[in-house]
C-alpha cells in the first residue's frame, strides 16, 4: 500500500522567476552542492526552451538511517532522483519527479505544479511512496515520507535564497 506525500512551498517571487530558476542547470548544480549531501552528483541534464530534465544521485550514510531500514538494506543508501519541468503555459508549469533506492523494492513518484499564489508563486507536490515488502513496507514508507518532506523543506529554503540572489 502506498503512502501519500503532499507538500507545498510558497515563494515571494513571481512564477516566471521561480520557473527560470527551476529550468536552469546552474540552479541544479548549486542546489545539489548546497543541500545534496556528501557525494551528491548531478548526472543527466537536458534543457530545452523553458524545460529541464534532471537526474541526480544522492547518498544517505548508514549511520543516519533508522534501524528498520538498516536491517533490510545495510550500508549507505544511494538514491537516484529525477525531476522534469515543462514550459510555462498560461502562467503555470507542471513537472514530475521520482526517486529510487538501490537495493530496495520501492519508489517515490509524483507530480509538481508551479502556479501563482498571491503576489508570489507556489509549488504543490502530489507524491506517493511505495515499498513492496510484506509486513514492514508501511513502516519504511512512513520513514521515507518523513525524510522526503525534510529534504523538500531544505530545498525550498535553498531555492528561495538562490532566486533572491540570482534573480
mmCIF file of N, CA and C in Angstrom, residues 8 76 87 101 116 147:
data_model
loop_
_atom_site.group_PDB
_atom_site.id
_atom_site.type_symbol
_atom_site.label_atom_id
_atom_site.label_comp_id
_atom_site.label_asym_id
_atom_site.label_seq_id
_atom_site.Cartn_x
_atom_site.Cartn_y
_atom_site.Cartn_z
ATOM 1 N N UNK A 8 3.690 21.580 -0.058
ATOM 2 C CA UNK A 8 3.530 22.847 -0.761
ATOM 3 C C UNK A 8 4.601 23.809 -0.263
ATOM 4 N N UNK A 76 25.216 2.450 3.194
ATOM 5 C CA UNK A 76 24.664 3.739 2.762
ATOM 6 C C UNK A 76 23.570 3.513 1.727
ATOM 7 N N UNK A 87 7.477 23.753 -19.875
ATOM 8 C CA UNK A 87 7.457 25.189 -20.129
ATOM 9 C C UNK A 87 6.259 25.837 -19.440
ATOM 10 N N UNK A 101 15.745 3.819 -4.635
ATOM 11 C CA UNK A 101 16.860 3.481 -3.761
ATOM 12 C C UNK A 101 17.423 2.142 -4.204
ATOM 13 N N UNK A 116 0.717 30.728 -9.710
ATOM 14 C CA UNK A 116 0.678 31.962 -8.933
ATOM 15 C C UNK A 116 0.035 31.721 -7.565
ATOM 16 N N UNK A 147 11.410 11.669 5.558
ATOM 17 C CA UNK A 147 12.690 12.145 5.040
ATOM 18 C C UNK A 147 12.501 12.997 3.783
#
